[in-house]
PDB file of C-alpha atoms in Angstrom:
ATOM      1  CA  ILE S 266     -62.339 -28.098 -40.121  1.00  0.00           C
ATOM      2  CA  LEU S 267     -65.011 -27.924 -37.395  1.00  0.00           C
ATOM      3  CA  ASN S 268     -66.657 -24.577 -36.831  1.00  0.00           C
ATOM      4  CA  VAL S 269     -67.035 -23.418 -33.228  1.00  0.00           C
ATOM      5  CA  GLU S 270     -68.263 -19.871 -32.961  1.00  0.00           C
ATOM      6  CA  GLN S 271     -68.588 -17.688 -29.911  1.00  0.00           C
ATOM      7  CA  SER S 272     -70.455 -14.440 -29.583  1.00  0.00           C
ATOM      8  CA  PRO S 273     -70.044 -11.716 -28.778  1.00  0.00           C
ATOM      9  CA  GLN S 274     -66.315 -11.371 -29.325  1.00  0.00           C
ATOM     10  CA  SER S 275     -66.072  -8.905 -26.450  1.00  0.00           C
ATOM     11  CA  LEU S 276     -68.374  -7.493 -23.849  1.00  0.00           C
ATOM     12  CA  HIS S 277     -68.159  -4.662 -21.325  1.00  0.00           C
ATOM     13  CA  VAL S 278     -70.631  -4.667 -18.433  1.00  0.00           C
ATOM     14  CA  GLN S 279     -71.042  -2.844 -15.143  1.00  0.00           C
ATOM     15  CA  GLU S 280     -70.507  -4.549 -11.810  1.00  0.00           C
ATOM     16  CA  GLY S 281     -73.763  -6.188 -10.766  1.00  0.00           C
ATOM     17  CA  ASP S 282     -75.064  -6.731 -14.305  1.00  0.00           C
ATOM     18  CA  SER S 283     -75.973 -10.233 -15.410  1.00  0.00           C
ATOM     19  CA  THR S 284     -74.649 -11.342 -18.758  1.00  0.00           C
ATOM     20  CA  ASN S 285     -74.569 -14.288 -21.108  1.00  0.00           C
ATOM     21  CA  PHE S 286     -72.575 -15.504 -24.099  1.00  0.00           C
ATOM     22  CA  THR S 287     -73.178 -18.060 -26.805  1.00  0.00           C
ATOM     23  CA  CYS S 288     -71.162 -20.922 -28.207  1.00  0.00           C
ATOM     24  CA  SER S 289     -72.409 -22.641 -31.364  1.00  0.00           C
ATOM     25  CA  PHE S 290     -70.967 -25.902 -32.633  1.00  0.00           C
ATOM     26  CA  PRO S 291     -71.718 -28.722 -35.091  1.00  0.00           C
ATOM     27  CA  SER S 292     -74.672 -30.859 -34.039  1.00  0.00           C
ATOM     28  CA  SER S 293     -73.150 -34.069 -35.405  1.00  0.00           C
ATOM     29  CA  ASN S 294     -70.503 -36.331 -33.881  1.00  0.00           C
ATOM     30  CA  PHE S 295     -70.888 -34.630 -30.502  1.00  0.00           C
ATOM     31  CA  TYR S 296     -69.036 -35.965 -27.474  1.00  0.00           C
ATOM     32  CA  ALA S 297     -68.921 -33.021 -25.049  1.00  0.00           C
ATOM     33  CA  LEU S 298     -68.901 -29.252 -24.769  1.00  0.00           C
ATOM     34  CA  HIS S 299     -66.329 -27.569 -22.539  1.00  0.00           C
ATOM     35  CA  TRP S 300     -66.218 -24.069 -21.070  1.00  0.00           C
ATOM     36  CA  TYR S 301     -62.947 -22.535 -19.824  1.00  0.00           C
ATOM     37  CA  ARG S 302     -62.097 -19.237 -18.177  1.00  0.00           C
ATOM     38  CA  TRP S 303     -58.797 -17.624 -19.131  1.00  0.00           C
ATOM     39  CA  GLU S 304     -57.679 -14.789 -16.894  1.00  0.00           C
ATOM     40  CA  THR S 305     -54.817 -12.566 -17.949  1.00  0.00           C
ATOM     41  CA  ALA S 306     -51.385 -13.981 -17.039  1.00  0.00           C
ATOM     42  CA  LYS S 307     -52.907 -17.296 -15.927  1.00  0.00           C
ATOM     43  CA  SER S 308     -53.677 -20.637 -17.556  1.00  0.00           C
ATOM     44  CA  PRO S 309     -57.185 -21.348 -18.819  1.00  0.00           C
ATOM     45  CA  GLU S 310     -59.171 -23.279 -16.230  1.00  0.00           C
ATOM     46  CA  ALA S 311     -62.134 -25.532 -16.825  1.00  0.00           C
ATOM     47  CA  LEU S 312     -65.551 -24.327 -15.730  1.00  0.00           C
ATOM     48  CA  PHE S 313     -67.799 -27.072 -17.088  1.00  0.00           C
ATOM     49  CA  VAL S 314     -67.756 -30.171 -19.242  1.00  0.00           C
ATOM     50  CA  MET S 315     -71.249 -31.043 -20.468  1.00  0.00           C
ATOM     51  CA  THR S 316     -72.250 -34.151 -22.338  1.00  0.00           C
ATOM     52  CA  LEU S 317     -76.039 -34.542 -22.398  1.00  0.00           C
ATOM     53  CA  ASN S 318     -78.620 -32.559 -24.308  1.00  0.00           C
ATOM     54  CA  GLY S 319     -80.461 -30.360 -21.840  1.00  0.00           C
ATOM     55  CA  ASP S 320     -77.580 -30.410 -19.332  1.00  0.00           C
ATOM     56  CA  GLU S 321     -77.449 -27.442 -17.003  1.00  0.00           C
ATOM     57  CA  LYS S 322     -74.443 -26.898 -14.773  1.00  0.00           C
ATOM     58  CA  LYS S 323     -73.794 -24.282 -12.122  1.00  0.00           C
ATOM     59  CA  LYS S 324     -70.740 -23.075 -10.230  1.00  0.00           C
ATOM     60  CA  GLY S 325     -71.469 -20.166  -7.920  1.00  0.00           C
ATOM     61  CA  ARG S 326     -72.785 -17.286 -10.009  1.00  0.00           C
ATOM     62  CA  ILE S 327     -71.870 -18.962 -13.304  1.00  0.00           C
ATOM     63  CA  SER S 328     -74.111 -21.458 -15.061  1.00  0.00           C
ATOM     64  CA  ALA S 329     -74.273 -23.062 -18.488  1.00  0.00           C
ATOM     65  CA  THR S 330     -76.880 -24.822 -20.604  1.00  0.00           C
ATOM     66  CA  LEU S 331     -76.478 -27.214 -23.509  1.00  0.00           C
ATOM     67  CA  ASN S 332     -78.580 -27.948 -26.591  1.00  0.00           C
ATOM     68  CA  THR S 333     -76.874 -30.600 -28.681  1.00  0.00           C
ATOM     69  CA  LYS S 334     -79.734 -30.965 -31.181  1.00  0.00           C
ATOM     70  CA  GLU S 335     -79.427 -27.380 -32.363  1.00  0.00           C
ATOM     71  CA  GLY S 336     -75.741 -27.032 -31.522  1.00  0.00           C
ATOM     72  CA  TYR S 337     -75.483 -24.256 -28.959  1.00  0.00           C
ATOM     73  CA  SER S 338     -74.517 -23.614 -25.363  1.00  0.00           C
ATOM     74  CA  TYR S 339     -75.090 -20.532 -23.246  1.00  0.00           C
ATOM     75  CA  LEU S 340     -72.888 -19.364 -20.385  1.00  0.00           C
ATOM     76  CA  TYR S 341     -74.557 -17.080 -17.848  1.00  0.00           C
ATOM     77  CA  ILE S 342     -72.962 -14.919 -15.184  1.00  0.00           C
ATOM     78  CA  LYS S 343     -75.301 -13.493 -12.561  1.00  0.00           C
ATOM     79  CA  GLY S 344     -74.309 -10.256 -10.805  1.00  0.00           C
ATOM     80  CA  SER S 345     -70.950  -9.822 -12.586  1.00  0.00           C
ATOM     81  CA  GLN S 346     -67.967  -8.827 -10.467  1.00  0.00           C
ATOM     82  CA  PRO S 347     -64.659  -7.273 -11.616  1.00  0.00           C
ATOM     83  CA  GLU S 348     -62.921 -10.588 -10.848  1.00  0.00           C
ATOM     84  CA  ASP S 349     -65.092 -12.222 -13.525  1.00  0.00           C
ATOM     85  CA  SER S 350     -63.161 -10.251 -16.158  1.00  0.00           C
ATOM     86  CA  ALA S 351     -61.532 -12.869 -18.375  1.00  0.00           C
ATOM     87  CA  THR S 352     -61.768 -14.546 -21.760  1.00  0.00           C
ATOM     88  CA  TYR S 353     -64.331 -17.342 -21.786  1.00  0.00           C
ATOM     89  CA  LEU S 354     -63.533 -20.152 -24.192  1.00  0.00           C
ATOM     90  CA  CYS S 355     -65.788 -22.947 -25.303  1.00  0.00           C
ATOM     91  CA  ALA S 356     -64.503 -26.134 -26.891  1.00  0.00           C
ATOM     92  CA  PHE S 357     -66.344 -28.828 -28.821  1.00  0.00           C
ATOM     93  CA  GLU S 358     -65.142 -32.364 -28.161  1.00  0.00           C
ATOM     94  CA  THR S 359     -65.507 -34.973 -30.839  1.00  0.00           C
ATOM     95  CA  SER S 360     -64.276 -38.525 -31.278  1.00  0.00           C
ATOM     96  CA  GLY S 361     -60.758 -39.243 -30.098  1.00  0.00           C
ATOM     97  CA  SER S 362     -61.026 -36.631 -27.328  1.00  0.00           C
ATOM     98  CA  ARG S 363     -60.240 -33.968 -29.873  1.00  0.00           C
ATOM     99  CA  LEU S 364     -61.128 -30.427 -28.802  1.00  0.00           C
ATOM    100  CA  THR S 365     -61.900 -27.584 -31.197  1.00  0.00           C
ATOM    101  CA  PHE S 366     -61.877 -24.206 -29.492  1.00  0.00           C
ATOM    102  CA  GLY S 367     -63.850 -21.097 -30.264  1.00  0.00           C
ATOM    103  CA  GLU S 368     -62.105 -17.744 -30.343  1.00  0.00           C
ATOM    104  CA  GLY S 369     -63.465 -16.751 -26.967  1.00  0.00           C
ATOM    105  CA  THR S 370     -65.571 -13.971 -25.532  1.00  0.00           C
ATOM    106  CA  GLN S 371     -63.562 -11.332 -23.711  1.00  0.00           C
ATOM    107  CA  LEU S 372     -65.535 -10.033 -20.730  1.00  0.00           C
ATOM    108  CA  THR S 373     -64.634  -6.823 -18.908  1.00  0.00           C
ATOM    109  CA  VAL S 374     -66.573  -5.965 -15.763  1.00  0.00           C
ATOM    110  CA  ASN S 375     -66.227  -2.336 -14.744  1.00  0.00           C
ATOM    111  CA  PRO S 376     -66.447  -1.480 -11.032  1.00  0.00           C
TER     112      PRO S 376
ATOM    113  CA  GLY B 236     -45.741 -33.025 -11.437  1.00  0.00           C
ATOM    114  CA  ALA B 237     -48.719 -31.114 -10.162  1.00  0.00           C
ATOM    115  CA  GLY B 238     -49.774 -29.705 -13.516  1.00  0.00           C
ATOM    116  CA  VAL B 239     -48.800 -28.838 -17.043  1.00  0.00           C
ATOM    117  CA  SER B 240     -45.676 -26.733 -17.303  1.00  0.00           C
ATOM    118  CA  GLN B 241     -44.210 -24.962 -20.284  1.00  0.00           C
ATOM    119  CA  SER B 242     -40.808 -23.489 -20.959  1.00  0.00           C
ATOM    120  CA  PRO B 243     -39.624 -20.935 -21.619  1.00  0.00           C
ATOM    121  CA  ARG B 244     -42.258 -18.500 -20.366  1.00  0.00           C
ATOM    122  CA  TYR B 245     -41.044 -15.828 -22.779  1.00  0.00           C
ATOM    123  CA  LYS B 246     -39.125 -16.172 -25.997  1.00  0.00           C
ATOM    124  CA  VAL B 247     -37.873 -13.535 -28.425  1.00  0.00           C
ATOM    125  CA  ALA B 248     -36.789 -14.815 -31.821  1.00  0.00           C
ATOM    126  CA  LYS B 249     -35.429 -13.144 -34.905  1.00  0.00           C
ATOM    127  CA  ARG B 250     -37.598 -13.546 -37.957  1.00  0.00           C
ATOM    128  CA  GLY B 251     -36.513 -16.539 -40.012  1.00  0.00           C
ATOM    129  CA  ARG B 252     -35.052 -18.468 -37.091  1.00  0.00           C
ATOM    130  CA  ASP B 253     -36.386 -21.791 -35.816  1.00  0.00           C
ATOM    131  CA  VAL B 254     -37.728 -22.044 -32.252  1.00  0.00           C
ATOM    132  CA  ALA B 255     -38.633 -24.927 -29.988  1.00  0.00           C
ATOM    133  CA  LEU B 256     -41.111 -24.706 -27.128  1.00  0.00           C
ATOM    134  CA  ARG B 257     -41.382 -27.398 -24.475  1.00  0.00           C
ATOM    135  CA  CYS B 258     -44.395 -28.791 -22.649  1.00  0.00           C
ATOM    136  CA  ASP B 259     -44.352 -31.190 -19.714  1.00  0.00           C
ATOM    137  CA  SER B 260     -47.860 -32.524 -19.415  1.00  0.00           C
ATOM    138  CA  ILE B 261     -49.503 -34.495 -16.632  1.00  0.00           C
ATOM    139  CA  SER B 262     -48.316 -38.072 -16.290  1.00  0.00           C
ATOM    140  CA  GLY B 263     -50.910 -40.474 -17.613  1.00  0.00           C
ATOM    141  CA  HIS B 264     -52.642 -37.967 -19.849  1.00  0.00           C
ATOM    142  CA  VAL B 265     -53.338 -39.352 -23.266  1.00  0.00           C
ATOM    143  CA  THR B 266     -54.155 -36.368 -25.447  1.00  0.00           C
ATOM    144  CA  LEU B 267     -51.958 -33.326 -25.835  1.00  0.00           C
ATOM    145  CA  TYR B 268     -52.678 -30.092 -27.699  1.00  0.00           C
ATOM    146  CA  TRP B 269     -50.657 -27.140 -28.791  1.00  0.00           C
ATOM    147  CA  TYR B 270     -52.837 -24.104 -29.151  1.00  0.00           C
ATOM    148  CA  ARG B 271     -52.064 -20.468 -29.810  1.00  0.00           C
ATOM    149  CA  GLN B 272     -53.826 -17.197 -29.295  1.00  0.00           C
ATOM    150  CA  THR B 273     -52.921 -14.232 -31.438  1.00  0.00           C
ATOM    151  CA  LEU B 274     -54.115 -10.676 -31.052  1.00  0.00           C
ATOM    152  CA  GLY B 275     -56.421  -9.959 -33.917  1.00  0.00           C
ATOM    153  CA  GLN B 276     -56.520 -13.497 -35.272  1.00  0.00           C
ATOM    154  CA  GLY B 277     -58.067 -15.346 -32.383  1.00  0.00           C
ATOM    155  CA  SER B 278     -57.248 -18.857 -31.352  1.00  0.00           C
ATOM    156  CA  GLU B 279     -56.330 -22.023 -33.181  1.00  0.00           C
ATOM    157  CA  VAL B 280     -55.237 -25.542 -32.416  1.00  0.00           C
ATOM    158  CA  LEU B 281     -51.868 -26.183 -33.999  1.00  0.00           C
ATOM    159  CA  THR B 282     -51.403 -29.847 -33.295  1.00  0.00           C
ATOM    160  CA  TYR B 283     -52.923 -32.552 -31.211  1.00  0.00           C
ATOM    161  CA  SER B 284     -51.629 -35.994 -30.497  1.00  0.00           C
ATOM    162  CA  GLN B 285     -52.861 -39.055 -28.711  1.00  0.00           C
ATOM    163  CA  SER B 286     -51.058 -41.663 -26.683  1.00  0.00           C
ATOM    164  CA  ASP B 287     -48.807 -42.919 -29.439  1.00  0.00           C
ATOM    165  CA  ALA B 288     -45.549 -41.196 -28.979  1.00  0.00           C
ATOM    166  CA  GLN B 289     -44.090 -39.724 -32.126  1.00  0.00           C
ATOM    167  CA  ARG B 290     -47.494 -39.505 -33.795  1.00  0.00           C
ATOM    168  CA  ASP B 291     -48.702 -36.003 -34.471  1.00  0.00           C
ATOM    169  CA  LYS B 292     -52.222 -35.503 -35.750  1.00  0.00           C
ATOM    170  CA  SER B 293     -52.164 -31.916 -36.760  1.00  0.00           C
ATOM    171  CA  GLY B 294     -55.176 -29.767 -36.039  1.00  0.00           C
ATOM    172  CA  ARG B 295     -54.487 -27.304 -38.810  1.00  0.00           C
ATOM    173  CA  PRO B 296     -51.497 -28.688 -40.652  1.00  0.00           C
ATOM    174  CA  SER B 297     -48.891 -26.184 -41.527  1.00  0.00           C
ATOM    175  CA  GLY B 298     -45.521 -26.983 -43.013  1.00  0.00           C
ATOM    176  CA  ARG B 299     -43.709 -24.810 -40.468  1.00  0.00           C
ATOM    177  CA  PHE B 300     -45.304 -26.253 -37.317  1.00  0.00           C
ATOM    178  CA  SER B 301     -44.587 -29.701 -35.969  1.00  0.00           C
ATOM    179  CA  ALA B 302     -44.742 -31.379 -32.609  1.00  0.00           C
ATOM    180  CA  GLU B 303     -42.631 -34.196 -31.286  1.00  0.00           C
ATOM    181  CA  ARG B 304     -43.550 -36.332 -28.318  1.00  0.00           C
ATOM    182  CA  PRO B 305     -40.434 -38.276 -27.381  1.00  0.00           C
ATOM    183  CA  GLU B 306     -42.039 -39.341 -24.103  1.00  0.00           C
ATOM    184  CA  ARG B 307     -45.739 -39.532 -23.381  1.00  0.00           C
ATOM    185  CA  SER B 308     -45.650 -36.577 -21.000  1.00  0.00           C
ATOM    186  CA  VAL B 309     -43.209 -34.387 -22.935  1.00  0.00           C
ATOM    187  CA  SER B 310     -43.859 -32.512 -26.152  1.00  0.00           C
ATOM    188  CA  THR B 311     -41.813 -30.063 -28.144  1.00  0.00           C
ATOM    189  CA  LEU B 312     -43.461 -27.674 -30.574  1.00  0.00           C
ATOM    190  CA  LYS B 313     -41.095 -26.675 -33.340  1.00  0.00           C
ATOM    191  CA  ILE B 314     -41.684 -23.606 -35.468  1.00  0.00           C
ATOM    192  CA  GLN B 315     -39.490 -23.286 -38.508  1.00  0.00           C
ATOM    193  CA  ARG B 316     -38.585 -20.025 -40.203  1.00  0.00           C
ATOM    194  CA  THR B 317     -40.549 -17.876 -37.768  1.00  0.00           C
ATOM    195  CA  GLU B 318     -42.595 -14.989 -39.132  1.00  0.00           C
ATOM    196  CA  GLN B 319     -43.810 -11.884 -37.356  1.00  0.00           C
ATOM    197  CA  GLY B 320     -47.327 -13.277 -37.504  1.00  0.00           C
ATOM    198  CA  ASP B 321     -46.180 -16.132 -35.271  1.00  0.00           C
ATOM    199  CA  SER B 322     -45.984 -13.721 -32.327  1.00  0.00           C
ATOM    200  CA  ALA B 323     -48.562 -15.134 -29.927  1.00  0.00           C
ATOM    201  CA  VAL B 324     -49.108 -16.956 -26.682  1.00  0.00           C
ATOM    202  CA  TYR B 325     -48.575 -20.699 -27.220  1.00  0.00           C
ATOM    203  CA  LEU B 326     -50.475 -22.931 -24.834  1.00  0.00           C
ATOM    204  CA  CYS B 327     -50.053 -26.619 -24.228  1.00  0.00           C
ATOM    205  CA  ALA B 328     -52.929 -28.640 -22.800  1.00  0.00           C
ATOM    206  CA  SER B 329     -53.428 -32.279 -21.966  1.00  0.00           C
ATOM    207  CA  SER B 330     -56.345 -34.459 -21.013  1.00  0.00           C
ATOM    208  CA  SER B 331     -56.795 -37.984 -19.770  1.00  0.00           C
ATOM    209  CA  PHE B 332     -60.020 -39.403 -21.172  1.00  0.00           C
ATOM    210  CA  SER B 333     -62.863 -38.195 -23.288  1.00  0.00           C
ATOM    211  CA  HIS B 334     -65.468 -36.068 -21.519  1.00  0.00           C
ATOM    212  CA  THR B 335     -62.847 -34.784 -19.079  1.00  0.00           C
ATOM    213  CA  GLU B 336     -61.419 -31.313 -18.834  1.00  0.00           C
ATOM    214  CA  ALA B 337     -58.151 -30.318 -20.437  1.00  0.00           C
ATOM    215  CA  PHE B 338     -55.413 -28.898 -18.212  1.00  0.00           C
ATOM    216  CA  PHE B 339     -53.396 -26.021 -19.590  1.00  0.00           C
ATOM    217  CA  GLY B 340     -49.859 -24.846 -19.034  1.00  0.00           C
ATOM    218  CA  GLN B 341     -49.139 -21.219 -18.283  1.00  0.00           C
ATOM    219  CA  GLY B 342     -48.131 -20.559 -21.873  1.00  0.00           C
ATOM    220  CA  THR B 343     -45.072 -19.305 -23.710  1.00  0.00           C
ATOM    221  CA  ARG B 344     -45.254 -15.786 -25.087  1.00  0.00           C
ATOM    222  CA  LEU B 345     -43.311 -15.738 -28.348  1.00  0.00           C
ATOM    223  CA  THR B 346     -42.296 -12.443 -29.909  1.00  0.00           C
ATOM    224  CA  VAL B 347     -40.792 -12.523 -33.381  1.00  0.00           C
ATOM    225  CA  VAL B 348     -38.766  -9.405 -34.211  1.00  0.00           C
TER     226      VAL B 348
END
C-alpha cells in the first residue's frame, strides 16, 4: 500500500492570509502528482498535474511545487478568500495510471 | 455525456443489506476508480480498473466491496452486507491517459441505518 500523507489535516485562516499545505509521497516509481480541490456539495476538480522534478505551476492565487527526489509537493494559496474554503486532495500517480490519494487538508477561510 | 455522473445521489440502506451504486464515466476513459470519504476515517480508494471490462484491480481489497464494469463507461460498485461504518460519500472518477487529471462524479452519499 502506497503512503500519501497530507498535512495539516485541517487549517483555519483569516481572509487575506497566505497559507500552504504539504503532500508527501514515495520517491520511487513516480509518474505524476495531482492536486484537487473538493468544495462541499461539489465534485473534486483538478488544480494541477505535475510530472517533473522542480515543476512549479500556478493558477491565479494558487501555486504548487514538486520535489520528486525527496517526495513532497507544496500547495500555496496567496491572500486566501472565503471561496477558497474546501478540502485539498493530493494524489500520487504510479504505473498504470493508478492514483493513490491522501486524506486531504480541509481549509476554512474566515471572512 | 459531458462528465462523470453517479446515481443515486443519496441512498439509505438498512444494515446488513446489499447496495449497488452506479457510475457513468466519460466515454473513452480508460481508468476508473471508486473512492470513498468517511468522516473520521479519511479517504480511501476502494477499487480501480483499467480498460479491460470485467477486470477489477482492487485498491484495498475487501471481501464486501466489488466493482463490475459491464461496459467501458459504466461501473457498478456493489457493497455486500452493509455496516454502519460504510456510511460515507462514494465517488467515482475516471481518467484517459497517464499524467492526465481524473474527472469525478458528484458522489453518492450512503447512510447505513
